[in-house]
mmCIF file of C-alpha atoms and ligand atoms in Angstrom:
data_model
loop_
_atom_site.group_PDB
_atom_site.id
_atom_site.type_symbol
_atom_site.label_atom_id
_atom_site.label_comp_id
_atom_site.label_asym_id
_atom_site.label_seq_id
_atom_site.Cartn_x
_atom_site.Cartn_y
_atom_site.Cartn_z
ATOM 1 C CA UNK A 24 0.000 0.000 0.000
ATOM 2 C CA UNK A 25 2.785 2.408 0.934
ATOM 3 C CA UNK A 26 4.409 1.865 -2.404
ATOM 4 C CA UNK A 27 1.107 2.461 -4.161
ATOM 5 C CA UNK A 28 0.700 5.776 -2.321
ATOM 6 C CA UNK A 29 4.175 6.889 -3.305
ATOM 7 C CA UNK A 30 3.460 5.900 -6.844
ATOM 8 C CA UNK A 31 0.174 7.877 -6.805
ATOM 9 C CA UNK A 32 2.090 10.953 -5.749
ATOM 10 C CA UNK A 33 4.506 10.404 -8.619
ATOM 11 C CA UNK A 34 1.526 9.896 -10.858
ATOM 12 C CA UNK A 35 -0.046 13.209 -9.827
ATOM 13 C CA UNK A 36 3.267 15.013 -10.181
ATOM 14 C CA UNK A 37 3.635 13.646 -13.678
ATOM 15 C CA UNK A 38 0.129 14.802 -14.526
ATOM 16 C CA UNK A 39 0.852 18.329 -13.263
ATOM 17 C CA UNK A 40 4.092 18.284 -15.146
ATOM 18 C CA UNK A 41 2.225 17.307 -18.277
ATOM 19 C CA UNK A 42 -0.459 19.943 -17.855
ATOM 20 C CA UNK A 43 2.266 22.559 -17.433
ATOM 21 C CA UNK A 44 4.425 21.326 -20.285
ATOM 22 C CA UNK A 45 2.675 20.166 -23.416
ATOM 23 C CA UNK A 46 5.642 18.243 -24.797
ATOM 24 C CA UNK A 47 5.939 15.388 -22.350
ATOM 25 C CA UNK A 48 4.037 12.138 -22.597
ATOM 26 C CA UNK A 49 1.402 11.848 -19.856
ATOM 27 C CA UNK A 50 0.618 8.141 -20.149
ATOM 28 C CA UNK A 51 1.692 4.824 -21.670
ATOM 29 C CA UNK A 52 -1.149 2.398 -22.431
ATOM 30 C CA UNK A 53 -0.093 -1.145 -23.226
ATOM 31 C CA UNK A 54 -1.959 -3.830 -25.190
ATOM 32 C CA UNK A 55 -0.580 -7.235 -26.065
ATOM 33 C CA UNK A 56 0.519 -10.690 -25.041
ATOM 34 C CA UNK A 57 3.180 -12.233 -22.777
ATOM 35 C CA UNK A 58 5.871 -10.063 -24.355
ATOM 36 C CA UNK A 59 4.486 -7.147 -22.318
ATOM 37 C CA UNK A 60 2.078 -8.689 -19.762
ATOM 38 C CA UNK A 61 2.893 -7.135 -16.374
ATOM 39 C CA UNK A 62 0.763 -9.530 -14.331
ATOM 40 C CA UNK A 63 -2.794 -9.580 -15.699
ATOM 41 C CA UNK A 64 -2.693 -13.344 -16.111
ATOM 42 C CA UNK A 65 -2.046 -13.783 -12.372
ATOM 43 C CA UNK A 66 -5.768 -13.097 -11.971
ATOM 44 C CA UNK A 67 -7.005 -15.498 -14.653
ATOM 45 C CA UNK A 68 -7.659 -19.210 -14.812
ATOM 46 C CA UNK A 69 -4.706 -20.282 -16.948
ATOM 47 C CA UNK A 70 -1.344 -22.003 -16.851
ATOM 48 C CA UNK A 71 0.155 -19.147 -18.844
ATOM 49 C CA UNK A 72 1.462 -17.352 -15.771
ATOM 50 C CA UNK A 73 4.906 -16.145 -14.783
ATOM 51 C CA UNK A 74 4.309 -15.345 -11.118
ATOM 52 C CA UNK A 75 6.823 -17.858 -9.784
ATOM 53 C CA UNK A 76 10.580 -18.132 -9.414
ATOM 54 C CA UNK A 77 12.788 -17.614 -11.385
ATOM 55 C CA UNK A 78 10.672 -15.067 -13.287
ATOM 56 C CA UNK A 79 11.548 -11.678 -11.837
ATOM 57 C CA UNK A 80 14.854 -12.876 -10.397
ATOM 58 C CA UNK A 81 16.325 -9.529 -11.489
ATOM 59 C CA UNK A 82 13.163 -7.620 -10.592
ATOM 60 C CA UNK A 83 14.175 -7.518 -6.912
ATOM 61 C CA UNK A 84 13.639 -11.292 -7.054
ATOM 62 C CA UNK A 85 9.915 -10.512 -7.201
ATOM 63 C CA UNK A 86 7.786 -12.658 -9.537
ATOM 64 C CA UNK A 87 5.196 -10.145 -10.720
ATOM 65 C CA UNK A 88 3.867 -12.112 -13.669
ATOM 66 C CA UNK A 89 6.305 -10.607 -16.164
ATOM 67 C CA UNK A 90 7.688 -13.237 -18.555
ATOM 68 C CA UNK A 91 11.308 -12.208 -18.056
ATOM 69 C CA UNK A 92 14.038 -12.133 -15.449
ATOM 70 C CA UNK A 93 13.481 -8.375 -15.155
ATOM 71 C CA UNK A 94 11.692 -5.545 -16.881
ATOM 72 C CA UNK A 95 9.777 -5.918 -20.134
ATOM 73 C CA UNK A 96 10.084 -3.753 -23.248
ATOM 74 C CA UNK A 97 6.972 -1.839 -22.094
ATOM 75 C CA UNK A 98 8.461 -1.196 -18.636
ATOM 76 C CA UNK A 99 11.666 0.195 -20.084
ATOM 77 C CA UNK A 100 9.815 2.414 -22.555
ATOM 78 C CA UNK A 101 7.763 3.814 -19.640
ATOM 79 C CA UNK A 102 10.926 4.595 -17.707
ATOM 80 C CA UNK A 103 12.502 6.249 -20.731
ATOM 81 C CA UNK A 104 9.396 8.415 -21.059
ATOM 82 C CA UNK A 105 9.781 9.446 -17.418
ATOM 83 C CA UNK A 106 6.704 7.486 -16.365
ATOM 84 C CA UNK A 107 6.123 4.767 -13.786
ATOM 85 C CA UNK A 108 5.778 1.283 -15.288
ATOM 86 C CA UNK A 109 2.137 0.896 -16.356
ATOM 87 C CA UNK A 110 0.412 -1.348 -13.798
ATOM 88 C CA UNK A 111 -1.659 -4.363 -14.897
ATOM 89 C CA UNK A 112 -5.352 -3.502 -15.153
ATOM 90 C CA UNK A 113 -6.465 -6.600 -13.239
ATOM 91 C CA UNK A 114 -3.854 -6.012 -10.541
ATOM 92 C CA UNK A 115 -5.203 -2.697 -9.296
ATOM 93 C CA UNK A 116 -8.434 -2.022 -7.411
ATOM 94 C CA UNK A 117 -11.383 -0.101 -8.836
ATOM 95 C CA UNK A 118 -10.419 2.913 -6.751
ATOM 96 C CA UNK A 119 -6.821 2.735 -7.889
ATOM 97 C CA UNK A 120 -7.946 2.494 -11.506
ATOM 98 C CA UNK A 121 -9.233 6.026 -11.578
ATOM 99 C CA UNK A 122 -6.245 7.410 -9.734
ATOM 100 C CA UNK A 123 -3.790 6.189 -12.328
ATOM 101 C CA UNK A 124 -3.080 8.829 -14.940
ATOM 102 C CA UNK A 125 0.222 7.559 -16.271
ATOM 103 C CA UNK A 126 -1.096 4.598 -18.235
ATOM 104 C CA UNK A 127 -2.355 1.074 -17.688
ATOM 105 C CA UNK A 128 -1.280 -2.293 -19.040
ATOM 106 C CA UNK A 129 -4.017 -4.579 -20.425
ATOM 107 C CA UNK A 130 -1.689 -7.187 -21.974
ATOM 108 C CA UNK A 131 -2.359 -10.845 -21.360
ATOM 109 C CA UNK A 132 -0.170 -13.871 -22.026
ATOM 110 C CA UNK A 133 -1.439 -16.512 -24.482
ATOM 111 C CA UNK A 134 -3.936 -14.196 -26.161
ATOM 112 C CA UNK A 135 -3.809 -12.742 -29.630
ATOM 113 C CA UNK A 136 -5.377 -10.560 -32.275
ATOM 114 C CA UNK A 137 -8.117 -13.107 -32.886
ATOM 115 C CA UNK A 138 -10.746 -14.094 -30.327
ATOM 116 C CA UNK A 139 -10.059 -17.722 -31.136
ATOM 117 C CA UNK A 140 -6.380 -17.479 -30.138
ATOM 118 C CA UNK A 141 -6.025 -18.595 -26.542
ATOM 119 C CA UNK A 142 -4.782 -21.312 -24.266
ATOM 120 C CA UNK A 143 -6.946 -21.206 -21.166
ATOM 121 C CA UNK A 144 -8.298 -17.893 -19.970
ATOM 122 C CA UNK A 145 -6.760 -14.652 -21.234
ATOM 123 C CA UNK A 146 -7.716 -11.142 -22.282
ATOM 124 C CA UNK A 147 -8.225 -11.091 -26.036
ATOM 125 C CA UNK A 148 -7.392 -7.868 -27.845
ATOM 126 C CA UNK A 149 -11.132 -7.299 -27.948
ATOM 127 C CA UNK A 150 -11.405 -7.615 -24.156
ATOM 128 C CA UNK A 151 -8.341 -5.417 -23.643
ATOM 129 C CA UNK A 152 -10.005 -2.675 -25.668
ATOM 130 C CA UNK A 153 -13.210 -3.059 -23.657
ATOM 131 C CA UNK A 154 -11.207 -2.436 -20.495
ATOM 132 C CA UNK A 155 -9.500 0.530 -22.117
ATOM 133 C CA UNK A 156 -12.929 1.885 -23.088
ATOM 134 C CA UNK A 157 -13.914 1.721 -19.433
ATOM 135 C CA UNK A 158 -10.708 3.544 -18.495
ATOM 136 C CA UNK A 159 -11.521 6.359 -20.930
ATOM 137 C CA UNK A 160 -15.235 6.580 -20.176
ATOM 138 C CA UNK A 161 -15.426 5.798 -16.462
ATOM 139 C CA UNK A 162 -12.039 6.338 -14.875
ATOM 140 C CA UNK A 163 -10.027 9.119 -16.527
ATOM 141 C CA UNK A 164 -12.841 11.727 -16.425
ATOM 142 C CA UNK A 165 -12.732 11.635 -12.622
ATOM 143 C CA UNK A 166 -9.272 13.172 -12.681
ATOM 144 C CA UNK A 167 -9.594 14.993 -16.002
ATOM 145 C CA UNK A 168 -13.177 16.268 -15.886
ATOM 146 C CA UNK A 169 -12.606 18.818 -18.657
ATOM 147 C CA UNK A 170 -13.298 17.221 -22.000
ATOM 148 C CA UNK A 171 -10.632 19.330 -23.705
ATOM 149 C CA UNK A 172 -7.996 18.293 -21.201
ATOM 150 C CA UNK A 173 -8.962 14.645 -21.476
ATOM 151 C CA UNK A 174 -8.704 14.785 -25.271
ATOM 152 C CA UNK A 175 -5.336 16.512 -25.052
ATOM 153 C CA UNK A 176 -4.165 13.907 -22.543
ATOM 154 C CA UNK A 177 -5.235 11.039 -24.825
ATOM 155 C CA UNK A 178 -3.651 12.689 -27.885
ATOM 156 C CA UNK A 179 -0.306 13.062 -26.115
ATOM 157 C CA UNK A 180 -0.190 9.609 -24.551
ATOM 158 C CA UNK A 181 1.457 6.648 -26.260
ATOM 159 C CA UNK A 182 -0.268 3.361 -27.087
ATOM 160 C CA UNK A 183 2.032 0.363 -27.311
ATOM 161 C CA UNK A 184 0.679 -2.760 -29.005
ATOM 162 C CA UNK A 185 2.684 -5.992 -28.978
ATOM 163 C CA UNK A 186 0.578 -8.889 -30.188
ATOM 164 C CA UNK A 187 0.317 -11.520 -32.923
ATOM 165 C CA UNK A 188 2.838 -14.255 -32.087
ATOM 166 C CA UNK A 189 0.173 -16.403 -30.439
ATOM 167 C CA UNK A 190 -2.042 -16.112 -33.508
ATOM 168 C CA UNK A 191 0.722 -18.176 -35.072
ATOM 169 C CA UNK A 192 2.031 -20.353 -32.224
ATOM 170 C CA UNK A 193 -1.313 -21.252 -30.647
ATOM 171 C CA UNK A 194 -3.461 -20.980 -33.739
ATOM 172 C CA UNK A 195 -2.152 -21.024 -37.315
ATOM 173 C CA UNK A 196 0.904 -23.248 -36.842
ATOM 174 C CA UNK A 197 -1.122 -25.754 -34.838
ATOM 175 C CA UNK A 198 -3.731 -25.871 -37.580
ATOM 176 C CA UNK A 199 -1.159 -26.297 -40.328
ATOM 177 C CA UNK A 200 0.317 -29.219 -38.394
ATOM 178 C CA UNK A 201 -3.183 -30.646 -38.024
ATOM 179 C CA UNK A 202 -3.485 -30.526 -41.819
ATOM 180 C CA UNK A 203 -6.636 -28.500 -41.599
ATOM 181 C CA UNK A 204 -7.674 -26.739 -44.738
ATOM 182 C CA UNK A 205 -6.452 -23.223 -44.049
ATOM 183 C CA UNK A 206 -5.275 -20.012 -45.651
ATOM 184 C CA UNK A 207 -1.848 -19.659 -47.191
ATOM 185 C CA UNK A 208 0.590 -17.582 -45.096
ATOM 186 C CA UNK A 209 0.112 -14.399 -47.121
ATOM 187 C CA UNK A 210 -3.679 -14.526 -46.778
ATOM 188 C CA UNK A 211 -3.524 -15.372 -43.091
ATOM 189 C CA UNK A 212 -1.148 -12.455 -42.417
ATOM 190 C CA UNK A 213 -3.454 -10.075 -44.255
ATOM 191 C CA UNK A 214 -6.446 -11.415 -42.362
ATOM 192 C CA UNK A 215 -4.647 -10.827 -39.044
ATOM 193 C CA UNK A 216 -3.512 -7.372 -40.131
ATOM 194 C CA UNK A 217 -7.070 -6.420 -41.074
ATOM 195 C CA UNK A 218 -8.294 -7.492 -37.672
ATOM 196 C CA UNK A 219 -5.443 -5.623 -36.002
ATOM 197 C CA UNK A 220 -6.314 -2.515 -38.024
ATOM 198 C CA UNK A 221 -9.906 -2.613 -36.804
ATOM 199 C CA UNK A 222 -8.685 -2.974 -33.195
ATOM 200 C CA UNK A 223 -6.426 0.051 -33.705
ATOM 201 C CA UNK A 224 -9.321 2.061 -35.146
ATOM 202 C CA UNK A 225 -11.339 1.448 -31.990
ATOM 203 C CA UNK A 226 -8.443 2.705 -29.851
ATOM 204 C CA UNK A 227 -8.131 5.736 -32.145
ATOM 205 C CA UNK A 228 -11.855 6.430 -31.888
ATOM 206 C CA UNK A 229 -11.469 6.607 -28.117
ATOM 207 C CA UNK A 230 -8.911 9.399 -28.562
ATOM 208 C CA UNK A 231 -5.528 7.742 -29.144
ATOM 209 C CA UNK A 232 -3.208 9.203 -31.793
ATOM 210 C CA UNK A 233 0.353 7.988 -31.156
ATOM 211 C CA UNK A 234 0.876 4.276 -31.673
ATOM 212 C CA UNK A 235 3.880 1.990 -31.372
ATOM 213 C CA UNK A 236 3.159 -1.380 -32.986
ATOM 214 C CA UNK A 237 5.481 -4.339 -32.484
ATOM 215 C CA UNK A 238 5.585 -6.873 -35.322
ATOM 216 C CA UNK A 239 5.829 -10.640 -35.028
ATOM 217 C CA UNK A 240 9.446 -11.818 -34.870
ATOM 218 C CA UNK A 241 10.958 -14.949 -36.419
ATOM 219 C CA UNK A 242 9.017 -17.457 -34.339
ATOM 220 C CA UNK A 243 11.026 -20.305 -35.889
ATOM 221 C CA UNK A 244 14.078 -19.035 -33.981
ATOM 222 C CA UNK A 245 12.720 -19.396 -30.433
ATOM 223 C CA UNK A 246 14.468 -22.125 -28.420
ATOM 224 C CA UNK A 247 11.479 -24.458 -28.527
ATOM 225 C CA UNK A 248 11.436 -24.435 -32.368
ATOM 226 C CA UNK A 249 15.163 -24.367 -33.100
ATOM 227 C CA UNK A 250 16.318 -27.454 -34.982
ATOM 228 C CA UNK A 251 19.286 -28.903 -33.124
ATOM 229 C CA UNK A 252 21.844 -31.369 -34.397
ATOM 230 C CA UNK A 253 25.252 -32.057 -32.871
ATOM 231 C CA UNK A 254 26.739 -29.664 -35.467
ATOM 232 C CA UNK A 255 24.137 -26.943 -35.729
ATOM 233 C CA UNK A 256 21.326 -24.998 -34.159
ATOM 234 C CA UNK A 257 19.251 -23.609 -36.971
ATOM 235 C CA UNK A 258 16.027 -21.644 -36.981
ATOM 236 C CA UNK A 259 13.018 -23.515 -38.276
ATOM 237 C CA UNK A 260 12.830 -21.813 -41.669
ATOM 238 C CA UNK A 261 9.544 -23.453 -42.529
ATOM 239 C CA UNK A 262 7.944 -21.678 -39.564
ATOM 240 C CA UNK A 263 9.741 -18.414 -40.330
ATOM 241 C CA UNK A 264 8.442 -18.393 -43.899
ATOM 242 C CA UNK A 265 4.887 -18.848 -42.600
ATOM 243 C CA UNK A 266 5.240 -15.995 -40.118
ATOM 244 C CA UNK A 267 7.235 -13.496 -42.160
ATOM 245 C CA UNK A 268 4.387 -12.049 -44.271
ATOM 246 C CA UNK A 269 2.981 -10.470 -41.102
ATOM 247 C CA UNK A 270 6.036 -8.302 -40.534
ATOM 248 C CA UNK A 271 6.490 -7.725 -44.273
ATOM 249 C CA UNK A 272 2.982 -6.321 -44.614
ATOM 250 C CA UNK A 273 2.682 -4.521 -41.274
ATOM 251 C CA UNK A 274 4.394 -1.264 -42.384
ATOM 252 C CA UNK A 275 2.039 -0.928 -45.360
ATOM 253 C CA UNK A 276 -0.991 -1.493 -43.148
ATOM 254 C CA UNK A 277 0.211 1.142 -40.683
ATOM 255 C CA UNK A 278 0.892 3.620 -43.480
ATOM 256 C CA UNK A 279 -2.635 3.150 -44.768
ATOM 257 C CA UNK A 280 -4.067 3.664 -41.303
ATOM 258 C CA UNK A 281 -2.019 6.809 -40.849
ATOM 259 C CA UNK A 282 -3.380 8.186 -44.109
ATOM 260 C CA UNK A 283 -6.926 7.237 -43.116
ATOM 261 C CA UNK A 284 -7.016 8.305 -39.473
ATOM 262 C CA UNK A 285 -6.595 12.069 -39.159
ATOM 263 C CA UNK A 286 -3.761 13.070 -36.828
ATOM 264 C CA UNK A 287 -2.586 9.528 -36.182
ATOM 265 C CA UNK A 288 1.092 8.552 -36.086
ATOM 266 C CA UNK A 289 2.529 5.051 -36.174
ATOM 267 C CA UNK A 290 5.876 3.551 -35.262
ATOM 268 C CA UNK A 291 6.550 0.090 -36.645
ATOM 269 C CA UNK A 292 8.869 -1.994 -34.460
ATOM 270 C CA UNK A 293 10.555 -4.300 -36.965
ATOM 271 C CA UNK A 294 11.508 -7.138 -34.631
ATOM 272 C CA UNK A 295 11.729 -9.650 -37.466
ATOM 273 C CA UNK A 296 14.600 -8.012 -39.301
ATOM 274 C CA UNK A 297 16.288 -6.690 -36.180
ATOM 275 C CA UNK A 298 16.375 -10.192 -34.702
ATOM 276 C CA UNK A 299 17.960 -11.473 -37.901
ATOM 277 C CA UNK A 300 20.616 -8.752 -37.721
ATOM 278 C CA UNK A 301 21.389 -9.800 -34.163
ATOM 279 C CA UNK A 302 21.459 -13.454 -35.047
ATOM 280 C CA UNK A 303 23.742 -12.891 -38.031
ATOM 281 C CA UNK A 304 26.240 -10.716 -36.186
ATOM 282 C CA UNK A 305 25.779 -11.132 -32.445
ATOM 283 C CA UNK A 306 29.310 -9.827 -31.823
ATOM 284 C CA UNK A 307 28.092 -6.348 -32.815
ATOM 285 C CA UNK A 308 25.662 -6.442 -29.935
ATOM 286 C CA UNK A 309 27.845 -7.945 -27.225
ATOM 287 C CA UNK A 310 27.963 -11.641 -28.149
ATOM 288 C CA UNK A 311 24.747 -12.881 -26.744
ATOM 289 C CA UNK A 312 23.642 -16.545 -26.754
ATOM 290 C CA UNK A 313 20.665 -16.575 -29.130
ATOM 291 C CA UNK A 314 19.779 -20.258 -29.181
ATOM 292 C CA UNK A 315 19.519 -21.507 -25.589
ATOM 293 C CA UNK A 316 17.143 -20.628 -22.774
ATOM 294 C CA UNK A 317 18.630 -19.243 -19.572
ATOM 295 C CA UNK A 318 16.372 -21.523 -17.620
ATOM 296 C CA UNK A 319 14.363 -24.662 -18.190
ATOM 297 C CA UNK A 320 11.751 -25.885 -15.704
ATOM 298 C CA UNK A 321 13.240 -27.896 -12.883
ATOM 299 C CA UNK A 322 16.761 -26.526 -13.290
ATOM 300 C CA UNK A 323 18.504 -23.515 -11.802
ATOM 301 C CA UNK A 324 18.451 -20.377 -13.948
ATOM 302 C CA UNK A 325 21.735 -19.399 -15.565
ATOM 303 C CA UNK A 326 24.035 -17.045 -13.645
ATOM 304 C CA UNK A 327 25.126 -14.949 -16.631
ATOM 305 C CA UNK A 328 21.692 -13.686 -17.570
ATOM 306 C CA UNK A 329 23.145 -10.691 -19.405
ATOM 307 C CA UNK A 330 24.600 -13.081 -21.966
ATOM 308 C CA UNK A 331 21.338 -14.778 -22.938
ATOM 309 C CA UNK A 332 18.785 -13.595 -25.458
ATOM 310 C CA UNK A 333 16.053 -15.930 -24.199
ATOM 311 C CA UNK A 334 15.134 -16.238 -20.535
ATOM 312 C CA UNK A 335 12.750 -19.185 -20.989
ATOM 313 C CA UNK A 336 11.517 -21.184 -23.998
ATOM 314 C CA UNK A 337 10.419 -18.059 -25.854
ATOM 315 C CA UNK A 338 10.659 -14.829 -23.867
ATOM 316 C CA UNK A 339 13.490 -12.323 -23.820
ATOM 317 C CA UNK A 340 15.801 -11.370 -20.980
ATOM 318 C CA UNK A 341 15.859 -7.872 -19.551
ATOM 319 C CA UNK A 342 19.155 -7.070 -21.236
ATOM 320 C CA UNK A 343 17.555 -7.784 -24.608
ATOM 321 C CA UNK A 344 14.487 -5.747 -23.694
ATOM 322 C CA UNK A 345 16.870 -2.861 -22.932
ATOM 323 C CA UNK A 346 18.589 -3.312 -26.272
ATOM 324 C CA UNK A 347 15.247 -3.155 -28.130
ATOM 325 C CA UNK A 348 13.986 -0.212 -26.074
ATOM 326 C CA UNK A 349 17.188 1.782 -26.595
ATOM 327 C CA UNK A 350 17.203 1.036 -30.293
ATOM 328 C CA UNK A 351 13.531 1.941 -30.729
ATOM 329 C CA UNK A 352 13.893 5.087 -28.690
ATOM 330 C CA UNK A 353 16.831 6.622 -30.486
ATOM 331 C CA UNK A 354 18.474 4.130 -32.852
ATOM 332 C CA UNK A 355 18.233 3.604 -36.593
ATOM 333 C CA UNK A 356 17.775 -0.150 -37.001
ATOM 334 C CA UNK A 357 14.507 -1.147 -35.372
ATOM 335 C CA UNK A 358 11.761 1.466 -35.458
ATOM 336 C CA UNK A 359 10.331 3.076 -38.593
ATOM 337 C CA UNK A 360 9.528 5.628 -39.911
ATOM 338 C CA UNK A 361 9.919 7.369 -36.539
ATOM 339 C CA UNK A 362 11.771 6.497 -33.369
ATOM 340 C CA UNK A 363 9.800 6.794 -30.149
ATOM 341 C CA UNK A 364 11.766 9.929 -29.342
ATOM 342 C CA UNK A 365 10.548 11.478 -32.595
ATOM 343 C CA UNK A 366 7.016 10.276 -31.916
ATOM 344 C CA UNK A 367 7.054 12.056 -28.550
ATOM 345 C CA UNK A 368 7.942 15.368 -30.159
ATOM 346 C CA UNK A 369 5.736 15.024 -33.240
ATOM 347 C CA UNK A 370 2.739 17.427 -33.476
HETATM 348 C C1 NAG B 9 14.624 -15.500 -4.719
HETATM 349 O O1 NAG B 9 13.376 -16.073 -4.470
HETATM 350 C C2 NAG B 9 13.390 -17.488 -4.449
HETATM 351 C C3 NAG B 9 11.973 -17.989 -4.357
HETATM 352 O O2 NAG B 9 11.192 -17.218 -3.502
HETATM 353 C C4 NAG B 9 14.270 -17.971 -3.320
HETATM 354 O O3 NAG B 9 14.307 -19.377 -3.289
HETATM 355 C C5 NAG B 9 15.675 -17.418 -3.540
HETATM 356 O O4 NAG B 9 16.515 -17.765 -2.456
HETATM 357 C C6 NAG B 9 15.648 -15.910 -3.668
HETATM 358 N N1 NAG B 9 16.951 -15.436 -4.053
HETATM 359 C C7 NAG B 9 17.550 -14.426 -3.441
HETATM 360 C C8 NAG B 9 18.899 -14.054 -3.940
HETATM 361 O O5 NAG B 9 17.028 -13.814 -2.525
HETATM 362 C C1 NAG B 10 -14.753 -11.256 -30.717
HETATM 363 O O1 NAG B 10 -15.584 -11.425 -29.584
HETATM 364 C C2 NAG B 10 -16.333 -10.278 -29.249
HETATM 365 C C3 NAG B 10 -17.037 -10.527 -27.935
HETATM 366 O O2 NAG B 10 -17.455 -11.832 -27.779
HETATM 367 C C4 NAG B 10 -17.282 -9.930 -30.378
HETATM 368 O O3 NAG B 10 -18.016 -8.769 -30.069
HETATM 369 C C5 NAG B 10 -16.451 -9.670 -31.628
HETATM 370 O O4 NAG B 10 -17.302 -9.413 -32.716
HETATM 371 C C6 NAG B 10 -15.583 -10.866 -31.938
HETATM 372 N N1 NAG B 10 -14.715 -10.510 -33.051
HETATM 373 C C7 NAG B 10 -14.639 -11.284 -34.123
HETATM 374 C C8 NAG B 10 -13.773 -10.778 -35.225
HETATM 375 O O5 NAG B 10 -15.206 -12.336 -34.243
#
């Protein structure tokens, strides 16, 4: 409770700061899956939870439900924006919900763009947007009663969306293995992107303008899909070819949305190609192990967690989340056509 009170004070200070200075970002709202879940799944009936050791071993050894040893990409972006880490929507009380003015995290592990993507209970993108609607309609007006100020606040905030991998891992790839009669990869990617676009339009209609959208990475390169022989550890290229059209076609979809939605701005986080750059020349980025997991269930986690790309079977370590956040904030190799720093100052 004490820490919540302190954080509320910070929250109010940030709000005053924002009202006094139109250039800063007042809030970070997060939508997505386990890549950015900050603990929503702790409150759901599912096995897709990360609220046990060794998750959080470098988060003061506190297992919050984040699927990493430490902070997620969303956490680090919040910190870089001068904001507290956005708390999980299901982890805060109703009263707390309308005191938070620095952003909320609706992300939920094992969910996806499609309603049908799930593995146990989770918050689909649709459900996440329903919660966000409640934030905008019921909660924020209590602290920002002036309609003009609320609109300004929503315009200036940033909306981070990191979703889509599970629409492949828990949906499409399973169906292709089951030999079901399904779309080819190009059609499936375009179907997903259309659905994602309509989700984004709903968020825009509620007042959002500045979006950061994370693409689907090369799923065939996660430790559970890597093809291992005594001589080699190769990505599963069959899987990568099925997944790649999503990230190939995402920038075009975002450009179209930007042209369509007045005042909107989009940053595309090109994880697919950035991962490949890392994998092809890891020495440029500090020689990180990109094929093994730092920990597997039942064994002790690795000691040298700064030298691993993957913390578990699929999720990234904090050091990698820092690398992505730094690159997207001010670098030239990951985020297009704007960096987050440029997005902050745009308009
Ligand atoms: C971290 O937490 C785990 C589980 O609660 C505990 O077993 C371990 O000793 C703790 N490590 C440190 C360094 O406190
Ligand atoms: C997803 O589910 C919600 C709520 O059940 C429904 O309103 C929505 O139309 C569904 N979306 C699709 C694309 O089926």
